[in-house]
One Martini backbone bead per residue (centre of mass of N, CA, C, O) as a GRO file, in nm:
protein
  311
    1MET     BB    1   6.530  32.562  12.013
    2THR     BB    2   6.623  32.346  12.219
    3GLN     BB    3   6.817  32.094  12.225
    4ILE     BB    4   6.805  31.760  12.125
    5LEU     BB    5   6.846  31.479  12.342
    6LEU     BB    6   6.974  31.136  12.320
    7HIS     BB    7   6.986  30.888  12.552
    8ASN     BB    8   7.204  30.629  12.428
    9TYR     BB    9   7.251  30.325  12.233
   10PRO     BB   10   7.292  30.154  11.941
   11GLN     BB   11   7.155  29.860  12.041
   12SER     BB   12   6.885  29.989  12.109
   13PRO     BB   13   6.555  29.932  12.033
   14VAL     BB   14   6.411  30.174  12.172
   15ALA     BB   15   6.594  30.389  12.050
   16GLU     BB   16   6.521  30.319  11.757
   17LYS     BB   17   6.238  30.420  11.772
   18ALA     BB   18   6.315  30.718  11.819
   19ARG     BB   19   6.498  30.756  11.573
   20LYS     BB   20   6.273  30.695  11.367
   21ALA     BB   21   6.081  30.920  11.458
   22PHE     BB   22   6.273  31.149  11.383
   23GLY     BB   23   6.271  31.078  11.082
   24MET     BB   24   5.966  31.127  11.031
   25LYS     BB   25   6.006  31.441  11.118
   26GLY     BB   26   6.293  31.568  11.047
   27ILE     BB   27   6.476  31.616  11.296
   28ALA     BB   28   6.686  31.765  11.524
   29TRP     BB   29   6.970  31.591  11.681
   30SER     BB   30   7.143  31.445  11.967
   31SER     BB   31   7.385  31.233  12.101
   32VAL     BB   32   7.405  31.036  12.412
   33GLU     BB   33   7.617  30.816  12.536
   34ILE     BB   34   7.545  30.516  12.709
   35PRO     BB   35   7.542  30.263  12.898
   36ARG     BB   36   7.422  29.936  12.896
   37LEU     BB   37   7.512  29.931  13.199
   38PRO     BB   38   7.512  29.944  13.513
   39PRO     BB   39   7.619  30.222  13.593
   40LYS     BB   40   7.453  30.571  13.533
   41PRO     BB   41   7.543  30.860  13.657
   42MET     BB   42   7.478  31.075  13.435
   43LEU     BB   43   7.181  30.998  13.399
   44THR     BB   44   7.080  30.995  13.707
   45ALA     BB   45   7.134  31.300  13.749
   46LEU     BB   46   6.868  31.360  13.577
   47THR     BB   47   6.643  31.133  13.673
   48GLY     BB   48   6.692  31.003  13.980
   49GLY     BB   49   6.721  30.664  13.863
   50TYR     BB   50   6.654  30.624  13.589
   51ARG     BB   51   6.789  30.355  13.345
   52ARG     BB   52   6.658  30.358  13.089
   53THR     BB   53   6.613  30.309  12.733
   54PRO     BB   54   6.552  30.609  12.659
   55VAL     BB   55   6.646  30.961  12.694
   56MET     BB   56   6.511  31.287  12.693
   57GLN     BB   57   6.655  31.617  12.626
   58ILE     BB   58   6.533  31.960  12.713
   59GLY     BB   59   6.734  32.095  12.885
   60ALA     BB   60   6.552  32.071  13.201
   61GLU     BB   61   6.408  31.836  13.041
   62ILE     BB   62   6.290  31.500  13.122
   63PHE     BB   63   6.231  31.201  12.921
   64CYS     BB   64   6.061  30.910  13.007
   65ASP     BB   65   6.012  30.702  12.787
   66SER     BB   66   5.900  30.651  12.469
   67LEU     BB   67   5.612  30.751  12.503
   68CYS     BB   68   5.686  31.035  12.606
   69ILE     BB   69   5.867  31.117  12.374
   70LEU     BB   70   5.659  31.095  12.137
   71GLU     BB   71   5.450  31.288  12.252
   72GLU     BB   72   5.639  31.538  12.257
   73ILE     BB   73   5.710  31.543  11.958
   74GLU     BB   74   5.419  31.580  11.860
   75ARG     BB   75   5.371  31.850  12.008
   76ARG     BB   76   5.619  32.011  11.874
   77PHE     BB   77   5.574  31.823  11.590
   78PRO     BB   78   5.281  31.788  11.418
   79GLU     BB   79   5.453  31.793  11.142
   80PRO     BB   80   5.424  31.512  11.066
   81SER     BB   81   5.210  31.288  11.174
   82PHE     BB   82   5.169  30.998  11.372
   83PHE     BB   83   4.833  31.047  11.295
   84PRO     BB   84   4.704  30.977  11.027
   85ASP     BB   85   4.373  30.995  10.973
   86GLY     BB   86   4.292  30.949  11.279
   87SER     BB   87   4.505  30.706  11.420
   88ARG     BB   88   4.557  30.714  11.730
   89GLY     BB   89   4.410  30.470  11.853
   90LEU     BB   90   4.535  30.243  11.679
   91ALA     BB   91   4.835  30.311  11.717
   92THR     BB   92   4.833  30.287  12.029
   93ALA     BB   93   4.735  29.995  12.048
   94LEU     BB   94   4.975  29.874  11.890
   95ALA     BB   95   5.191  29.980  12.085
   96ARG     BB   96   5.104  29.818  12.333
   97TRP     BB   97   5.166  29.545  12.206
   98SER     BB   98   5.459  29.588  12.114
   99ASP     BB   99   5.568  29.700  12.403
  100GLY     BB  100   5.469  29.450  12.545
  101ARG     BB  101   5.421  29.137  12.479
  102LEU     BB  102   5.598  29.127  12.228
  103PHE     BB  103   5.865  29.228  12.347
  104ASP     BB  104   5.887  29.020  12.573
  105GLN     BB  105   5.901  28.771  12.387
  106TRP     BB  106   6.154  28.866  12.219
  107VAL     BB  107   6.350  28.890  12.447
  108LYS     BB  108   6.337  28.595  12.529
  109LEU     BB  109   6.427  28.482  12.258
  110ILE     BB  110   6.705  28.632  12.241
  111LEU     BB  111   6.825  28.537  12.507
  112ALA     BB  112   6.791  28.233  12.451
  113GLY     BB  113   6.938  28.225  12.165
  114ALA     BB  114   7.230  28.300  12.275
  115GLY     BB  115   7.308  28.153  12.519
  116ASP     BB  116   7.646  28.130  12.597
  117ALA     BB  117   7.697  28.419  12.451
  118LEU     BB  118   7.581  28.548  12.695
  119PRO     BB  119   7.656  28.771  12.904
  120GLN     BB  120   7.627  28.763  13.243
  121ASP     BB  121   7.575  29.062  13.308
  122PHE     BB  122   7.352  29.098  13.097
  123ALA     BB  123   7.167  28.868  13.187
  124ALA     BB  124   7.115  28.976  13.474
  125ASP     BB  125   6.998  29.252  13.402
  126ARG     BB  126   6.777  29.175  13.186
  127GLY     BB  127   6.647  28.949  13.342
  128ARG     BB  128   6.547  29.123  13.581
  129LEU     BB  129   6.386  29.326  13.406
  130TYR     BB  130   6.205  29.098  13.221
  131LEU     BB  131   6.181  28.821  13.428
  132GLY     BB  132   6.267  28.878  13.711
  133PRO     BB  133   6.390  28.749  14.004
  134ASP     BB  134   6.374  28.450  13.847
  135TRP     BB  135   6.558  28.469  13.580
  136ALA     BB  136   6.726  28.209  13.551
  137ALA     BB  137   6.487  28.013  13.530
  138GLU     BB  138   6.344  28.158  13.296
  139LEU     BB  139   6.578  28.128  13.093
  140GLU     BB  140   6.588  27.822  13.096
  141ARG     BB  141   6.299  27.785  12.992
  142ALA     BB  142   6.338  27.943  12.727
  143GLN     BB  143   6.555  27.754  12.604
  144SER     BB  144   6.353  27.503  12.600
  145ASP     BB  145   6.125  27.710  12.441
  146LEU     BB  146   6.218  27.816  12.159
  147PRO     BB  147   6.012  27.708  11.946
  148HIS     BB  148   5.771  27.854  12.068
  149LEU     BB  149   5.878  28.144  12.046
  150ALA     BB  150   5.910  28.134  11.737
  151ALA     BB  151   5.608  28.084  11.678
  152GLN     BB  152   5.511  28.352  11.798
  153ALA     BB  153   5.670  28.537  11.607
  154ARG     BB  154   5.547  28.429  11.344
  155GLN     BB  155   5.256  28.513  11.403
  156ALA     BB  156   5.309  28.818  11.422
  157LEU     BB  157   5.422  28.851  11.134
  158SER     BB  158   5.159  28.761  10.993
  159LEU     BB  159   4.994  29.008  11.080
  160VAL     BB  160   5.165  29.221  10.941
  161ASP     BB  161   5.144  29.099  10.659
  162ALA     BB  162   4.834  29.130  10.638
  163MET     BB  163   4.829  29.442  10.652
  164LEU     BB  164   5.018  29.452  10.369
  165SER     BB  165   4.852  29.281  10.141
  166ASP     BB  166   4.719  29.550   9.984
  167GLY     BB  167   4.989  29.746   9.926
  168ARG     BB  168   5.068  29.916  10.137
  169ALA     BB  169   5.325  30.113  10.265
  170HIS     BB  170   5.184  30.119  10.546
  171LEU     BB  171   5.017  30.009  10.818
  172LEU     BB  172   4.788  30.270  10.791
  173GLY     BB  173   4.902  30.338  10.490
  174THR     BB  174   5.070  30.588  10.309
  175GLN     BB  175   5.170  30.683  10.590
  176PRO     BB  176   5.357  30.728  10.839
  177SER     BB  177   5.356  30.598  11.178
  178LEU     BB  178   5.369  30.492  11.490
  179ALA     BB  179   5.342  30.194  11.406
  180ASP     BB  180   5.609  30.181  11.245
  181ALA     BB  181   5.804  30.240  11.478
  182VAL     BB  182   5.718  30.002  11.673
  183PHE     BB  183   5.768  29.767  11.465
  184TRP     BB  184   6.052  29.828  11.377
  185HIS     BB  185   6.206  29.773  11.649
  186VAL     BB  186   6.141  29.464  11.671
  187ILE     BB  187   6.250  29.379  11.390
  188TRP     BB  188   6.533  29.494  11.424
  189PHE     BB  189   6.593  29.313  11.669
  190LEU     BB  190   6.548  29.034  11.541
  191ARG     BB  191   6.754  29.059  11.307
  192GLY     BB  192   7.017  29.157  11.488
  193ARG     BB  193   6.988  28.935  11.763
  194TRP     BB  194   6.898  28.678  11.587
  195ASP     BB  195   6.986  28.423  11.389
  196GLY     BB  196   6.673  28.355  11.300
  197GLY     BB  197   6.550  28.624  11.197
  198PRO     BB  198   6.599  28.651  10.886
  199ARG     BB  199   6.454  28.384  10.811
  200LEU     BB  200   6.179  28.457  10.929
  201ILE     BB  201   6.125  28.723  10.772
  202ALA     BB  202   6.153  28.597  10.476
  203GLU     BB  203   5.858  28.467  10.484
  204PHE     BB  204   5.775  28.796  10.458
  205PRO     BB  205   5.767  29.006  10.196
  206ALA     BB  206   5.598  29.248  10.299
  207VAL     BB  207   5.780  29.306  10.540
  208GLU     BB  208   6.046  29.351  10.387
  209ALA     BB  209   5.946  29.590  10.217
  210TRP     BB  210   5.868  29.770  10.455
  211GLU     BB  211   6.144  29.772  10.593
  212ALA     BB  212   6.288  29.926  10.362
  213ARG     BB  213   6.115  30.184  10.379
  214VAL     BB  214   6.179  30.255  10.677
  215ASP     BB  215   6.485  30.261  10.655
  216ALA     BB  216   6.488  30.510  10.445
  217ILE     BB  217   6.406  30.738  10.649
  218GLY     BB  218   6.575  30.731  10.895
  219HIS     BB  219   6.704  30.982  11.168
  220GLY     BB  220   6.742  31.245  11.061
  221ASN     BB  221   6.915  31.527  11.209
  222ARG     BB  222   7.223  31.437  11.302
  223GLY     BB  223   7.442  31.543  11.520
  224THR     BB  224   7.669  31.603  11.730
  225GLU     BB  225   7.815  31.466  11.977
  226VAL     BB  226   7.734  31.444  12.324
  227THR     BB  227   7.832  31.476  12.629
  228PRO     BB  228   7.741  31.413  12.946
  229GLU     BB  229   7.863  31.672  13.064
  230ASP     BB  230   7.722  31.869  12.866
  231ALA     BB  231   7.433  31.789  12.933
  232ILE     BB  232   7.443  31.885  13.226
  233ALA     BB  233   7.520  32.177  13.163
  234MET     BB  234   7.261  32.239  13.000
  235ALA     BB  235   7.068  32.194  13.236
  236ALA     BB  236   7.197  32.406  13.435
  237ALA     BB  237   7.138  32.654  13.221
  238ALA     BB  238   6.842  32.581  13.276
  239GLU     BB  239   6.477  32.598  13.279
  240PRO     BB  240   6.184  32.485  13.356
  241ASP     BB  241   5.870  32.483  13.142
  242VAL     BB  242   5.623  32.412  13.384
  243PRO     BB  243   5.317  32.423  13.459
  244PRO     BB  244   5.090  32.387  13.675
  245GLY     BB  245   4.898  32.071  13.725
  246GLU     BB  246   4.554  31.937  13.747
  247ASP     BB  247   4.329  31.662  13.840
  248PRO     BB  248   4.030  31.635  14.005
  249ARG     BB  249   4.006  31.307  13.905
  250ASP     BB  250   4.233  31.184  14.036
  251PRO     BB  251   4.266  30.876  14.187
  252GLN     BB  252   4.532  30.979  14.370
  253GLY     BB  253   4.531  31.292  14.432
  254LEU     BB  254   4.714  31.464  14.261
  255ARG     BB  255   4.934  31.744  14.348
  256PRO     BB  256   5.089  32.014  14.365
  257GLY     BB  257   5.368  31.947  14.598
  258MET     BB  258   5.384  31.654  14.608
  259ALA     BB  259   5.549  31.385  14.743
  260VAL     BB  260   5.717  31.151  14.521
  261THR     BB  261   5.725  30.842  14.342
  262VAL     BB  262   5.876  30.697  14.036
  263ALA     BB  263   5.802  30.382  13.860
  264PRO     BB  264   5.805  30.103  13.726
  265ASP     BB  265   5.538  29.849  13.693
  266THR     BB  266   5.772  29.646  13.804
  267ASP     BB  267   6.006  29.367  13.896
  268GLY     BB  268   6.326  29.511  13.836
  269GLY     BB  269   6.485  29.670  14.068
  270GLU     BB  270   6.426  29.978  14.056
  271GLN     BB  271   6.486  30.308  14.087
  272PRO     BB  272   6.331  30.563  14.204
  273THR     BB  273   6.181  30.877  14.154
  274GLU     BB  274   6.222  31.180  14.331
  275GLY     BB  275   5.960  31.431  14.408
  276VAL     BB  276   5.759  31.703  14.288
  277VAL     BB  277   5.468  31.785  14.192
  278ARG     BB  278   5.366  31.970  13.898
  279ALA     BB  279   5.212  31.753  13.703
  280ALA     BB  280   4.880  31.591  13.651
  281GLY     BB  281   4.746  31.332  13.443
  282ARG     BB  282   4.638  31.083  13.241
  283ASP     BB  283   4.935  31.062  13.073
  284ARG     BB  284   5.102  31.252  13.287
  285ILE     BB  285   5.400  31.302  13.490
  286THR     BB  286   5.546  31.582  13.673
  287ILE     BB  287   5.863  31.637  13.824
  288PHE     BB  288   6.045  31.796  14.067
  289ARG     BB  289   6.408  31.822  14.090
  290GLU     BB  290   6.716  31.808  14.267
  291SER     BB  291   7.045  31.868  14.137
  292ALA     BB  292   7.374  31.896  14.200
  293GLU     BB  293   7.457  31.916  13.885
  294ALA     BB  294   7.160  32.053  13.741
  295GLY     BB  295   6.943  32.129  13.930
  296THR     BB  296   6.645  32.206  13.808
  297LEU     BB  297   6.406  31.945  13.726
  298ALA     BB  298   6.202  31.800  13.472
  299VAL     BB  299   6.026  31.492  13.512
  300HIS     BB  300   5.894  31.268  13.274
  301PHE     BB  301   5.597  31.057  13.277
  302PRO     BB  302   5.403  30.809  13.224
  303ARG     BB  303   5.124  30.653  13.344
  304ALA     BB  304   5.169  30.422  13.173
  305GLY     BB  305   5.356  30.184  13.359
  306TYR     BB  306   5.337  30.370  13.627
  307ARG     BB  307   5.426  30.427  13.971
  308VAL     BB  308   5.269  30.621  14.223
  309ARG     BB  309   5.410  30.746  14.530
  310PRO     BB  310   5.453  30.833  14.828
  311ALA     BB  311   5.744  30.958  14.985
   0.00000   0.00000   0.00000
């Protein structure tokens, strides 16, 4: 199979979710390091504008958003499953909570907790992304509301601790699942990026023991680092293998050949990706786009959390 590349940087919590998921599958992959802050010209040459981290590349196919990445990894490597014992519905519901409201709260806590140590360019970029256009005022409110935000994080940790209180090894039973990857990344983020994180986590011994077990899983078979230039060359040398597909019940009437834009359904000021629909279903939309650097690319997005508009 064509080499799996993860465009990421070491400090990214969402990239850590994908890295841990690779470890659960025990798969081989290579890292392409990208900048923490835009501009990211090598990345957007592949995505057409999408700038979030991580992005997975397999040949000329580009997978945006960790949800899309993990779904594709499960499809290509079904064993061991991210959903042991038929846990897909529960694991996915927990992922929606962890990736949505929980992550947003903890980002706010970590940004606010950094105080004056937070670099202004980083504060402006992540503030706009996660707090909206009025990010500076929102960040100031968060700094004054830090005890409340810490109390919210503590309550979430208590829920995870309760799930583990019966002695199970992992959140949904004896085997690691998608739920472990998605909770791992927010707890990894809290521990590593907020001074109060280790003390707060230590209040929950079942969480700490689970954390050590998930940490021991590792990141899979990580190969030699690939340069952004080589990643683009690999895409240019490949062709996307995505058959056309449509859903006759699609509420937006999406059909192969339609010109559209796709972007996160938030007010983060992000550039949409423009292309032509190749396949659209309930869970994913794939568009074909032409890149001057990399030729024809298939760019995949989840439907959940993304807005598709006519180009």
